Amino acid sequence: MSAGNDLDLIAGLVPTGSRVLDLGCGSGETLAYLRDRRQCTGYGIEIADANVLACEQRGVNVIQLNLEEGLAIFDDQSFDVVLQIDTLQHLRNTERMLAETARVGRIGIVTFPNFAHWPNRLSVIRGRMPVTKALPYEWYDTPNIRVSTYADFEVLARRCGLRILDAFGIQLGAPVRLCPNLLASVAVFKFERA
Amino acid sequence: MSFAEPLTLRCGAVLRDYTLVYETYGTLNAERSNAVLVCHALNASHHVAGTYEGDPKSTGWWDNLIGPGRPLDTDRFFVIGVNNPGSCFGSTGPTHINPATQQPWGVDFPVMTVEDWVDAQARLCDALGIEQLAAVIGGSLGGMQALCWSMRYPSRLRHCIAIATAPNLSAQNIAFNEVARRAIVTDPDFHDGHYLAHGVVPKRGLRVARMIGHITYLSDDTMDAKFGRTLRAAIGAEVVQRSGSPRYTTLDIEFEIESYLRHQGDKFSEYFDANSYLLITRVLDYFDPAREHDGDLSAAFAAATARFQLVSFTTDWRFSPARSREIVKALLDNRLDVSYAEIAAPHGHDAFLLDDSRYHGVLRARFERIAREIDAGSHADLARPGLGIAT
């Protein structure tokens, strides 16, 4: 499956030796990968007890916080890279968190499921909400409170005063640079404060 | 263990010689790298785990955490519990004889600080031949000691585990301590702190002090769940229908919570020394490492190199999560390794002594990691600063 390759592709955007803040770090897999293969240091932020425990078991620094309360404990530009891997769609205050990401990190990297991927469009044309590998939930039980498209994010990034440094889609573990809004299930953006 | 070398205290006084009572559990390994120091809070002691032979009720105060197979596994770690000077479980304190007067120290025992305690603990480690501790762990006032270790003896510990603690006490916290102290010193049996010479103990004051303390260690919800508004007379099947009818008394116990608090107060006044209570609440009040750095807590941690684990409990209003987050921020500012768990436990400050599985889970994971480091023999280079995440 693509998860391992997705991680390779995303990690490839993180400079070796970076100080990294991973917002919504889950079980700490990404941070452990960056530590072991790219000599990175840093911290994860997580709200779920089970994930905090998993991070502790991996030996990854984890700070249990609710991202909706903001990143006040982190100083401006105190990290080389701030990651939001599959976190954006769970946050109520998307815009503010994006601004916070750009404030705290010199580089921000955001990934999220691309709602405009063609099978999703097909599903909607057929009259049903999509249920796919990237969007595996029924509409009534999804934890994703914000669904958006690759193209939507470009607009929001501009609105938030972000300069996009790199952007592509990921489909089946491979990067998609041609028509990612149509052809990729995952959107990846690397940006800095303009 | 007796120490002949004088201990100079922050208040300027000198403890010319002193005794520290301690207990150890488990075995110190050949490299002397598996020692964990456990720091006690206000009213606990060196007896952190297990029971004494022939006394099944003598369970250590942190027995649910420490022991064979427990999160802090005494089959793998050499655990040290030490009674701090000024306390009343055997180490030199107010009930001991002042060599200058040949009378009990009483209230004249010098006022101690967290720093003094940590200095005394470091000397105990010297005497035990332990240059570097695998970890220092403590909750509440014990957590303050763990934090102090990381600032004062940065090279002498690899992990600092501070639970339900704070970088200093808030005004409200000091206020609670002051109420407790006033209860003690206004007890007619206090005799200006020299009650032992009068053959009495200010038990009434101690009881009230413990009652106010106990209220602040519990959450509103826990107290409500445990006692609610239940009338004491309503206990027992046949009088249940009376539960709605109070007796309209101002002096007798009416509500269950009153009965509980009085019981706690009575118990406490039987074993705890009043001057120790005054002194240790002061130890709490005075702890404020940022003070010497113009209030800058980050600067206070500038020398620290340990890896930190902090835990707080959402319903703990005496040492609230916000206070732990202040510490986390100061550690982040210094680019130190830190993990922080905020446990949604209902029990208030007391939660740090209970065995919530999420809480004990993260502690177990941390100690397993420390044990792995020890097994790998990699501890020698683990105290480097700014190492970031690493196993």
Coordinates of C-alpha atoms in Angstrom, one line a residue:
Chain A
M1 CA 0.0 0.0 0.0
S2 CA 1.0 3.6 -0.3
A3 CA 1.3 4.7 3.4
G4 CA 5.0 3.9 3.6
N5 CA 5.7 5.6 0.3
D6 CA 3.5 8.6 1.3
L7 CA 5.7 9.0 4.3
D8 CA 8.9 8.8 2.1
L9 CA 7.5 11.5 -0.1
I10 CA 6.5 13.8 2.7
A11 CA 9.7 13.2 4.6
G12 CA 11.6 14.0 1.5
L13 CA 10.3 17.6 1.9
V14 CA 11.9 17.9 5.4
P15 CA 15.6 19.0 5.3
T16 CA 18.0 16.6 7.1
G17 CA 18.6 17.6 10.7
S18 CA 15.5 19.8 11.0
R19 CA 13.8 20.7 14.2
V20 CA 10.3 19.6 13.6
L21 CA 6.9 20.2 15.2
D22 CA 4.3 17.6 14.1
L23 CA 0.7 18.8 14.8
G24 CA -1.6 15.9 15.3
C25 CA 1.4 13.5 15.3
G26 CA -0.7 10.3 15.8
S27 CA 1.4 7.4 17.1
G28 CA 4.6 9.3 16.3
E29 CA 5.4 7.3 13.2
T30 CA 6.4 10.3 11.1
L31 CA 8.6 11.8 13.9
A32 CA 10.3 8.4 14.5
Y33 CA 11.0 8.1 10.8
L34 CA 12.4 11.6 10.6
R35 CA 14.5 11.0 13.6
D36 CA 15.9 7.6 12.4
R37 CA 16.4 8.5 8.7
R38 CA 16.8 12.2 8.6
Q39 CA 18.4 13.0 11.9
C40 CA 15.6 15.4 12.9
T41 CA 14.7 16.4 16.4
G42 CA 11.4 17.8 17.7
Y43 CA 8.0 17.2 19.2
G44 CA 4.6 16.0 18.4
I45 CA 1.3 17.4 19.5
E46 CA -1.5 15.0 20.1
I47 CA -4.8 15.0 21.9
A48 CA -5.7 11.3 22.0
D49 CA -4.5 9.3 25.0
A50 CA -3.7 6.2 23.0
N51 CA -1.5 8.1 20.6
V52 CA 0.3 9.9 23.5
L53 CA 1.1 6.5 24.9
A54 CA 2.2 5.2 21.5
C55 CA 4.6 8.2 21.1
E56 CA 6.0 7.6 24.6
Q57 CA 6.6 3.9 23.6
R58 CA 8.4 5.0 20.5
G59 CA 10.5 7.4 22.4
V60 CA 9.1 10.4 20.6
N61 CA 8.6 13.6 22.4
V62 CA 4.9 14.2 22.6
I63 CA 2.9 17.1 24.2
Q64 CA -0.7 16.4 24.9
L65 CA -2.6 19.5 23.8
N66 CA -5.8 20.4 22.0
L67 CA -4.7 22.1 18.8
E68 CA -7.9 24.1 18.8
E69 CA -6.5 26.0 21.7
G70 CA -3.7 27.3 19.6
L71 CA 0.1 27.1 19.7
A72 CA 0.7 29.7 22.3
I73 CA 3.5 27.7 24.0
F74 CA 5.6 27.9 20.8
D75 CA 7.6 30.9 19.9
D76 CA 7.6 32.5 16.5
Q77 CA 9.8 30.7 14.0
S78 CA 11.0 28.3 16.6
F79 CA 10.9 25.3 14.3
D80 CA 12.5 24.6 11.0
V81 CA 9.4 22.6 9.9
V82 CA 5.9 22.4 11.1
L83 CA 3.9 19.4 9.9
Q84 CA 0.2 18.9 9.6
I85 CA -0.1 15.4 8.2
D86 CA -3.8 14.6 7.8
T87 CA -4.7 17.0 10.6
L88 CA -6.2 19.9 8.8
Q89 CA -9.5 18.2 8.1
H90 CA -10.1 17.5 11.8
L91 CA -9.7 21.1 12.9
R92 CA -12.5 23.6 13.3
N93 CA -10.3 26.7 13.0
T94 CA -8.5 25.8 9.8
E95 CA -7.4 29.3 8.9
R96 CA -6.0 30.2 12.3
M97 CA -4.1 26.9 12.5
L98 CA -2.6 27.5 9.1
A99 CA -1.5 30.9 10.3
E100 CA -0.1 29.5 13.5
T101 CA 1.8 26.8 11.5
A102 CA 3.5 29.5 9.4
R103 CA 4.2 31.6 12.5
V104 CA 5.9 28.8 14.5
G105 CA 7.7 27.1 11.6
R106 CA 10.0 28.5 8.9
I107 CA 8.4 25.9 6.6
G108 CA 5.0 24.4 6.8
I109 CA 4.0 21.1 5.3
V110 CA 0.3 20.2 5.1
T111 CA -1.3 17.1 3.7
F112 CA -4.9 16.2 3.5
P113 CA -7.4 14.1 1.5
N114 CA -8.2 15.7 -1.8
F115 CA -12.0 15.8 -2.2
A116 CA -11.7 16.6 -5.9
H117 CA -10.0 13.4 -6.8
W118 CA -11.9 12.0 -9.8
P119 CA -13.5 8.9 -8.1
N120 CA -14.9 11.3 -5.5
R121 CA -16.3 13.5 -8.2
L122 CA -17.9 10.5 -9.8
S123 CA -19.4 9.4 -6.6
V124 CA -21.0 12.8 -6.1
I125 CA -22.2 12.9 -9.6
R126 CA -23.9 9.6 -8.9
G127 CA -25.5 11.3 -6.0
R128 CA -23.5 9.8 -3.1
M129 CA -20.8 11.1 -0.8
P130 CA -17.5 9.3 -1.6
V131 CA -16.1 6.5 0.6
T132 CA -12.5 5.8 -0.4
K133 CA -9.1 4.8 1.0
A134 CA -8.3 8.4 1.6
L135 CA -11.8 9.3 2.8
P136 CA -12.8 6.0 4.4
Y137 CA -15.8 7.2 6.4
E138 CA -19.5 7.5 5.8
W139 CA -20.8 11.0 5.9
Y140 CA -22.5 10.4 9.2
D141 CA -19.5 9.0 11.1
T142 CA -16.6 10.9 9.6
P143 CA -14.1 12.7 12.0
N144 CA -13.3 15.0 9.1
I145 CA -15.1 18.2 9.7
R146 CA -13.5 20.1 6.8
V147 CA -13.4 18.5 3.4
S148 CA -11.6 20.4 0.8
T149 CA -9.8 20.1 -2.5
Y150 CA -6.3 20.6 -3.7
A151 CA -7.5 23.7 -5.5
D152 CA -9.3 25.0 -2.5
F153 CA -6.1 25.0 -0.5
E154 CA -4.3 27.1 -3.0
V155 CA -6.9 29.7 -2.6
L156 CA -6.8 29.6 1.2
A157 CA -3.0 29.7 1.2
R158 CA -3.0 32.9 -0.8
R159 CA -5.6 34.3 1.5
C160 CA -3.4 33.5 4.6
G161 CA -0.4 35.2 3.0
L162 CA 1.5 31.9 2.4
R163 CA 4.0 31.4 -0.3
I164 CA 3.8 27.9 -1.7
L165 CA 7.3 26.4 -2.2
D166 CA 6.2 23.0 -3.5
A167 CA 2.9 21.3 -4.1
F168 CA 1.9 17.9 -5.5
G169 CA -0.6 15.1 -5.1
I170 CA 0.0 11.6 -4.0
Q171 CA -1.8 8.6 -5.6
L172 CA -0.9 5.1 -4.7
G173 CA 2.4 6.1 -3.2
A174 CA 3.5 8.0 -6.2
P175 CA 3.8 11.8 -6.7
V176 CA 1.3 13.4 -9.0
R177 CA 2.3 16.7 -10.5
L178 CA 0.0 16.7 -13.5
C179 CA -3.6 17.8 -12.7
P180 CA -3.2 16.7 -9.0
N181 CA -6.6 18.2 -8.2
L182 CA -8.2 15.6 -10.5
L183 CA -5.7 12.7 -10.3
A184 CA -4.5 12.5 -6.7
S185 CA -6.3 11.3 -3.5
V186 CA -3.9 13.2 -1.2
A187 CA -2.8 16.8 -1.5
V188 CA 0.7 17.9 -0.3
F189 CA 1.7 21.6 0.2
K190 CA 5.0 23.0 1.4
F191 CA 4.9 26.7 2.2
E192 CA 6.4 29.6 4.1
R193 CA 5.2 32.9 5.3
A194 CA 5.2 35.3 2.4
Chain B
M1 CA 22.5 7.4 57.3
S2 CA 24.3 10.0 59.3
F3 CA 26.1 12.9 57.7
A4 CA 28.9 14.7 59.5
E5 CA 29.6 17.3 56.8
P6 CA 27.5 20.4 57.6
L7 CA 24.7 21.3 55.2
T8 CA 24.4 25.0 54.5
L9 CA 20.8 26.0 54.0
R10 CA 19.3 28.7 51.9
C11 CA 18.1 30.5 54.9
G12 CA 21.7 30.9 56.0
A13 CA 21.5 28.4 58.8
V14 CA 23.8 25.4 58.9
L15 CA 22.7 21.9 59.8
R16 CA 25.9 20.8 61.5
D17 CA 25.2 17.1 61.3
Y18 CA 22.1 15.3 60.3
T19 CA 20.5 11.9 59.6
L20 CA 18.6 10.9 56.5
V21 CA 16.3 7.9 56.7
Y22 CA 16.0 6.1 53.4
E23 CA 14.9 2.8 51.9
T24 CA 16.1 1.1 48.8
Y25 CA 14.4 -1.5 46.6
G26 CA 15.9 -3.7 44.0
T27 CA 19.6 -4.0 43.1
L28 CA 22.1 -1.4 42.0
N29 CA 23.7 -2.8 38.9
A30 CA 27.5 -3.1 38.4
E31 CA 27.6 0.2 36.3
R32 CA 25.5 1.9 39.0
S33 CA 23.3 3.2 36.2
N34 CA 19.9 2.0 37.2
A35 CA 19.2 4.1 40.3
V36 CA 15.9 6.0 40.5
L37 CA 15.3 8.6 43.3
V38 CA 11.7 9.0 44.4
C39 CA 10.9 12.3 46.1
H40 CA 8.0 12.6 48.5
A41 CA 5.4 15.4 48.8
L42 CA 4.0 17.1 51.9
N43 CA 3.1 14.2 54.2
A44 CA 4.8 11.1 52.8
S45 CA 8.0 9.4 53.7
H46 CA 10.9 7.3 52.5
H47 CA 8.6 4.2 52.6
V48 CA 7.5 4.4 49.0
A49 CA 6.6 0.7 48.3
G50 CA 6.0 -2.7 49.9
T51 CA 5.1 -3.5 53.4
Y52 CA 7.2 -4.1 56.5
E53 CA 7.5 -7.6 57.8
G54 CA 4.7 -8.5 60.1
D55 CA 2.8 -5.3 59.3
P56 CA 0.5 -5.9 56.3
K57 CA -1.0 -2.5 56.7
S58 CA 2.3 -0.7 56.2
T59 CA 1.9 -0.3 52.4
G60 CA 4.3 2.3 50.9
W61 CA 2.6 5.5 49.7
W62 CA 3.4 4.9 46.0
D63 CA 3.1 1.1 46.1
N64 CA 0.8 1.1 43.1
L65 CA 3.6 2.5 41.0
I66 CA 6.7 1.0 42.5
G67 CA 7.5 -2.7 43.0
P68 CA 8.2 -5.9 41.1
G69 CA 6.4 -5.7 37.7
R70 CA 5.1 -2.3 38.5
P71 CA 5.7 0.7 36.1
L72 CA 8.7 1.6 38.1
D73 CA 9.9 -2.0 38.2
T74 CA 12.1 -2.8 41.2
D75 CA 13.3 -6.0 39.4
R76 CA 15.1 -3.6 36.9
F77 CA 15.7 -0.5 38.9
F78 CA 17.4 0.4 42.1
V79 CA 14.8 2.6 43.8
I80 CA 15.7 5.0 46.6
G81 CA 13.1 6.6 48.8
V82 CA 14.4 9.2 51.3
N83 CA 12.7 11.1 54.0
N84 CA 13.6 14.8 53.7
P85 CA 15.1 16.7 56.6
G86 CA 12.5 18.7 58.5
S87 CA 9.9 16.0 58.0
C88 CA 8.9 13.6 60.8
F89 CA 9.6 10.1 59.7
G90 CA 13.1 9.7 61.1
S91 CA 15.3 12.1 59.2
T92 CA 16.6 15.1 61.3
G93 CA 13.6 17.3 62.0
P94 CA 11.8 19.5 64.5
T95 CA 11.1 16.6 66.9
H96 CA 14.8 15.8 67.1
I97 CA 17.2 17.3 69.7
N98 CA 18.8 20.6 68.9
P99 CA 22.5 20.0 69.8
A100 CA 22.8 23.6 70.9
T101 CA 20.0 23.5 73.5
Q102 CA 19.7 19.8 74.1
Q103 CA 15.9 20.4 73.7
P104 CA 13.7 19.3 70.8
W105 CA 14.2 21.8 67.9
G106 CA 10.5 22.5 67.7
V107 CA 9.7 25.6 65.8
D108 CA 13.4 26.6 65.8
F109 CA 14.3 24.0 63.3
P110 CA 15.7 26.0 60.3
V111 CA 13.3 26.6 57.5
M112 CA 14.2 24.4 54.6
T113 CA 13.8 24.8 50.9
V114 CA 13.4 22.4 47.9
E115 CA 17.0 23.3 47.1
D116 CA 18.2 22.3 50.5
W117 CA 16.4 19.0 50.2
V118 CA 17.9 18.3 46.9
D119 CA 21.3 19.0 48.2
A120 CA 20.8 16.5 51.0
Q121 CA 19.5 13.9 48.5
A122 CA 22.6 14.5 46.4
R123 CA 24.8 13.7 49.4
L124 CA 22.8 10.6 50.0
C125 CA 23.5 9.6 46.4
D126 CA 27.2 10.4 46.9
A127 CA 27.2 8.1 50.0
L128 CA 25.5 5.3 48.0
G129 CA 28.2 5.7 45.3
I130 CA 25.7 6.9 42.6
E131 CA 27.2 9.5 40.4
Q132 CA 24.2 9.7 38.0
L133 CA 20.6 8.8 38.6
A134 CA 18.7 7.1 35.8
A135 CA 15.7 9.2 36.9
V136 CA 14.3 11.4 39.6
I137 CA 10.6 11.2 40.0
G138 CA 8.1 13.0 42.2
G139 CA 4.5 14.3 42.3
S140 CA 3.4 17.7 43.7
L141 CA 6.1 18.9 46.0
G142 CA 8.0 15.8 44.9
G143 CA 7.8 17.0 41.4
M144 CA 9.3 20.3 42.4
Q145 CA 12.3 18.4 43.8
A146 CA 12.6 16.5 40.5
L147 CA 12.6 19.8 38.6
C148 CA 15.1 21.3 41.0
W149 CA 17.5 18.3 40.5
S150 CA 17.5 19.0 36.7
M151 CA 18.5 22.6 37.3
R152 CA 20.9 22.2 40.3
Y153 CA 22.6 18.9 39.3
P154 CA 22.0 18.7 35.6
S155 CA 24.7 16.0 35.0
R156 CA 23.5 13.8 37.8
L157 CA 20.2 12.7 36.3
R158 CA 19.2 11.4 32.9
H159 CA 15.4 11.6 33.2
C160 CA 13.3 14.0 35.2
I161 CA 9.7 12.9 35.8
A162 CA 7.5 15.6 37.4
I163 CA 3.9 14.9 38.0
A164 CA 1.0 17.2 39.1
T165 CA 3.5 19.9 40.0
A166 CA 4.0 23.6 39.4
P167 CA 6.9 26.0 38.8
N168 CA 5.8 27.8 42.0
L169 CA 2.7 28.1 44.1
S170 CA 0.0 30.6 43.2
A171 CA -1.3 33.1 45.7
Q172 CA -4.4 30.9 46.2
N173 CA -2.1 28.0 47.0
I174 CA -0.1 29.9 49.5
A175 CA -3.4 31.1 51.0
F176 CA -4.5 27.5 51.6
N177 CA -1.2 26.8 53.3
E178 CA -1.5 29.9 55.4
V179 CA -4.9 28.8 56.6
A180 CA -3.5 25.4 57.6
R181 CA -0.6 27.1 59.4
R182 CA -2.8 29.5 61.3
A183 CA -5.0 26.5 62.4
I184 CA -1.9 25.0 64.0
V185 CA -0.3 28.0 65.6
T186 CA -3.5 29.2 67.1
D187 CA -4.2 25.9 68.7
P188 CA -3.7 26.6 72.5
D189 CA -1.6 23.4 72.6
F190 CA 0.9 24.9 70.2
H191 CA 2.9 26.7 72.9
D192 CA 4.9 28.8 70.5
G193 CA 6.1 25.7 68.7
H194 CA 7.6 24.0 71.8
Y195 CA 4.6 21.8 72.6
L196 CA 6.8 18.8 73.1
A197 CA 8.4 20.4 76.1
H198 CA 4.8 20.8 77.5
G199 CA 4.0 17.2 76.7
V200 CA 1.2 18.0 74.3
V201 CA 0.5 18.1 70.6
P202 CA -1.7 20.8 68.8
K203 CA -3.9 18.1 67.4
R204 CA -6.9 20.4 66.9
G205 CA -4.8 22.6 64.6
L206 CA -3.4 19.7 62.7
R207 CA -6.8 18.2 62.1
V208 CA -8.1 21.5 60.6
A209 CA -4.9 21.8 58.6
R210 CA -5.4 18.4 57.2
M211 CA -9.1 19.0 56.5
I212 CA -8.4 22.1 54.4
G213 CA -5.6 20.4 52.6
H214 CA -7.7 17.4 51.9
I215 CA -10.5 19.5 50.3
T216 CA -8.0 21.0 47.9
Y217 CA -6.7 17.6 46.9
L218 CA -10.0 16.4 45.7
S219 CA -12.1 17.7 42.8
D220 CA -15.6 19.0 43.2
D221 CA -17.0 16.1 41.1
T222 CA -15.2 13.4 43.0
M223 CA -16.4 14.8 46.3
D224 CA -19.9 15.0 44.9
A225 CA -19.8 11.5 43.6
K226 CA -18.3 10.1 46.8
F227 CA -20.3 12.0 49.3
G228 CA -22.8 14.2 47.6
R229 CA -25.2 15.7 50.1
T230 CA -25.7 12.4 51.9
L231 CA -26.6 12.8 55.5
R232 CA -24.6 10.7 57.8
A233 CA -27.8 9.3 59.5
A234 CA -29.0 8.1 56.2
I235 CA -26.4 5.4 56.1
G236 CA -27.8 1.9 56.7
A237 CA -30.9 0.4 55.1
E238 CA -33.5 1.1 57.7
V239 CA -33.0 4.8 57.9
V240 CA -32.8 5.5 54.2
Q241 CA -36.2 7.2 54.2
R242 CA -34.8 9.6 56.8
S243 CA -32.3 10.8 54.2
G244 CA -34.3 13.9 53.4
S245 CA -34.6 15.1 57.0
P246 CA -31.7 16.8 58.6
R247 CA -31.3 17.0 62.3
Y248 CA -30.8 20.7 62.4
T249 CA -27.6 20.7 64.5
T250 CA -24.7 23.1 64.2
L251 CA -22.3 21.1 66.3
D252 CA -22.8 17.4 65.3
I253 CA -21.8 15.9 62.1
E254 CA -24.6 16.1 59.7
F255 CA -23.2 15.4 56.2
E256 CA -21.1 12.4 55.2
I257 CA -18.4 14.7 53.9
E258 CA -17.9 16.2 57.3
S259 CA -17.5 12.8 58.8
Y260 CA -14.9 11.9 56.2
L261 CA -12.9 15.1 56.7
R262 CA -12.9 14.7 60.5
H263 CA -11.8 11.2 60.1
Q264 CA -8.9 12.2 57.8
G265 CA -8.0 15.0 60.2
D266 CA -8.0 12.7 63.3
K267 CA -5.9 10.1 61.5
F268 CA -3.4 12.7 60.4
S269 CA -3.1 14.4 63.8
E270 CA -2.0 11.1 65.3
Y271 CA 1.1 10.7 63.2
F272 CA 2.2 14.0 61.7
D273 CA 4.3 16.6 63.6
A274 CA 2.8 20.1 63.6
N275 CA 6.2 21.9 63.2
S276 CA 7.0 19.7 60.2
Y277 CA 3.7 20.7 58.7
L278 CA 4.4 24.4 59.1
L279 CA 7.9 23.8 57.7
I280 CA 7.0 21.7 54.7
T281 CA 4.1 24.0 53.6
R282 CA 6.8 26.8 53.7
V283 CA 9.1 24.6 51.5
L284 CA 6.2 24.6 49.0
D285 CA 5.6 28.4 49.3
Y286 CA 9.3 29.3 48.8
F287 CA 9.9 27.1 45.7
D288 CA 10.2 29.5 42.8
P289 CA 13.2 28.8 40.6
A290 CA 12.3 31.6 38.2
R291 CA 12.7 34.2 41.0
E292 CA 16.5 34.4 40.6
H293 CA 16.0 35.0 36.9
D294 CA 13.7 37.9 37.1
G295 CA 10.7 35.6 36.8
D296 CA 12.0 34.0 33.7
L297 CA 11.4 30.2 34.1
S298 CA 13.1 29.4 30.8
A299 CA 16.3 31.0 32.1
A300 CA 16.0 28.9 35.3
F301 CA 16.2 25.7 33.1
A302 CA 19.1 27.0 31.0
A303 CA 21.6 24.5 32.6
A304 CA 19.2 21.5 32.5
T305 CA 20.1 18.6 30.2
A306 CA 17.7 15.8 31.4
R307 CA 14.9 14.3 29.4
F308 CA 11.6 15.4 30.9
Q309 CA 8.3 13.7 31.4
L310 CA 5.5 15.8 32.8
V311 CA 2.0 14.7 33.7
S312 CA -0.9 16.7 35.0
F313 CA -4.5 15.9 35.6
T314 CA -7.4 17.9 34.2
T315 CA -9.4 18.1 37.4
D316 CA -6.4 19.1 39.6
W317 CA -7.1 22.6 40.6
R318 CA -4.4 22.9 43.1
F319 CA -1.6 22.1 40.6
S320 CA -3.5 22.7 37.4
P321 CA -2.5 21.6 33.9
A322 CA -1.8 25.3 33.1
R323 CA 1.0 25.3 35.6
S324 CA 2.5 22.1 34.0
R325 CA 2.2 23.8 30.6
E326 CA 4.3 26.7 31.9
I327 CA 7.0 24.2 32.7
V328 CA 6.7 22.6 29.3
K329 CA 7.1 25.9 27.6
A330 CA 10.2 26.7 29.6
L331 CA 11.7 23.3 28.5
L332 CA 10.7 23.9 24.9
D333 CA 12.4 27.3 25.0
N334 CA 15.6 25.4 26.0
R335 CA 15.1 22.8 23.3
L336 CA 15.0 20.1 25.9
D337 CA 13.4 16.7 25.4
V338 CA 10.0 16.8 27.0
S339 CA 6.9 14.7 26.8
Y340 CA 3.7 15.9 28.5
A341 CA 0.6 13.9 29.2
E342 CA -2.6 15.7 30.4
I343 CA -4.7 13.0 31.9
A344 CA -8.5 13.5 32.0
A345 CA -8.8 11.9 35.5
P346 CA -11.7 12.9 37.7
H347 CA -9.8 12.7 41.0
G348 CA -8.2 16.2 41.3
H349 CA -4.7 16.5 42.7
D350 CA -5.0 13.1 44.4
A351 CA -4.9 11.5 41.0
F352 CA -1.1 11.3 41.1
L353 CA -1.3 8.7 43.9
L354 CA -4.0 6.6 42.1
D355 CA -3.4 4.1 39.3
D356 CA -5.3 5.5 36.4
S357 CA -4.2 3.3 33.4
R358 CA -3.5 6.2 31.1
Y359 CA -1.3 7.8 33.7
H360 CA 0.6 4.6 34.7
G361 CA 0.7 3.7 31.0
V362 CA 2.9 6.6 30.0
L363 CA 5.1 6.2 33.1
R364 CA 5.5 2.5 32.4
A365 CA 6.5 3.4 28.8
R366 CA 9.0 5.9 30.0
F367 CA 10.6 3.5 32.5
E368 CA 10.8 0.8 29.9
R369 CA 12.6 3.2 27.6
I370 CA 15.0 4.1 30.5
A371 CA 15.6 0.4 31.1
R372 CA 16.3 -0.1 27.4
E373 CA 18.8 2.7 27.5
I374 CA 20.5 1.1 30.5
D375 CA 20.6 -2.3 28.9
A376 CA 22.1 -0.7 25.8
G377 CA 24.7 0.8 28.0
S378 CA 24.2 4.0 26.1
H379 CA 23.5 6.1 29.1
A380 CA 26.9 7.7 29.2
D381 CA 26.1 9.9 26.3
L382 CA 22.5 10.5 27.0
A383 CA 22.8 13.5 29.2
R384 CA 23.9 15.7 26.3
P385 CA 21.9 18.8 25.9
G386 CA 19.6 19.5 23.0
L387 CA 19.7 16.0 21.7
G388 CA 16.1 16.1 20.6
I389 CA 14.2 12.9 20.0
A390 CA 16.2 9.8 20.3
T391 CA 15.7 6.4 21.8

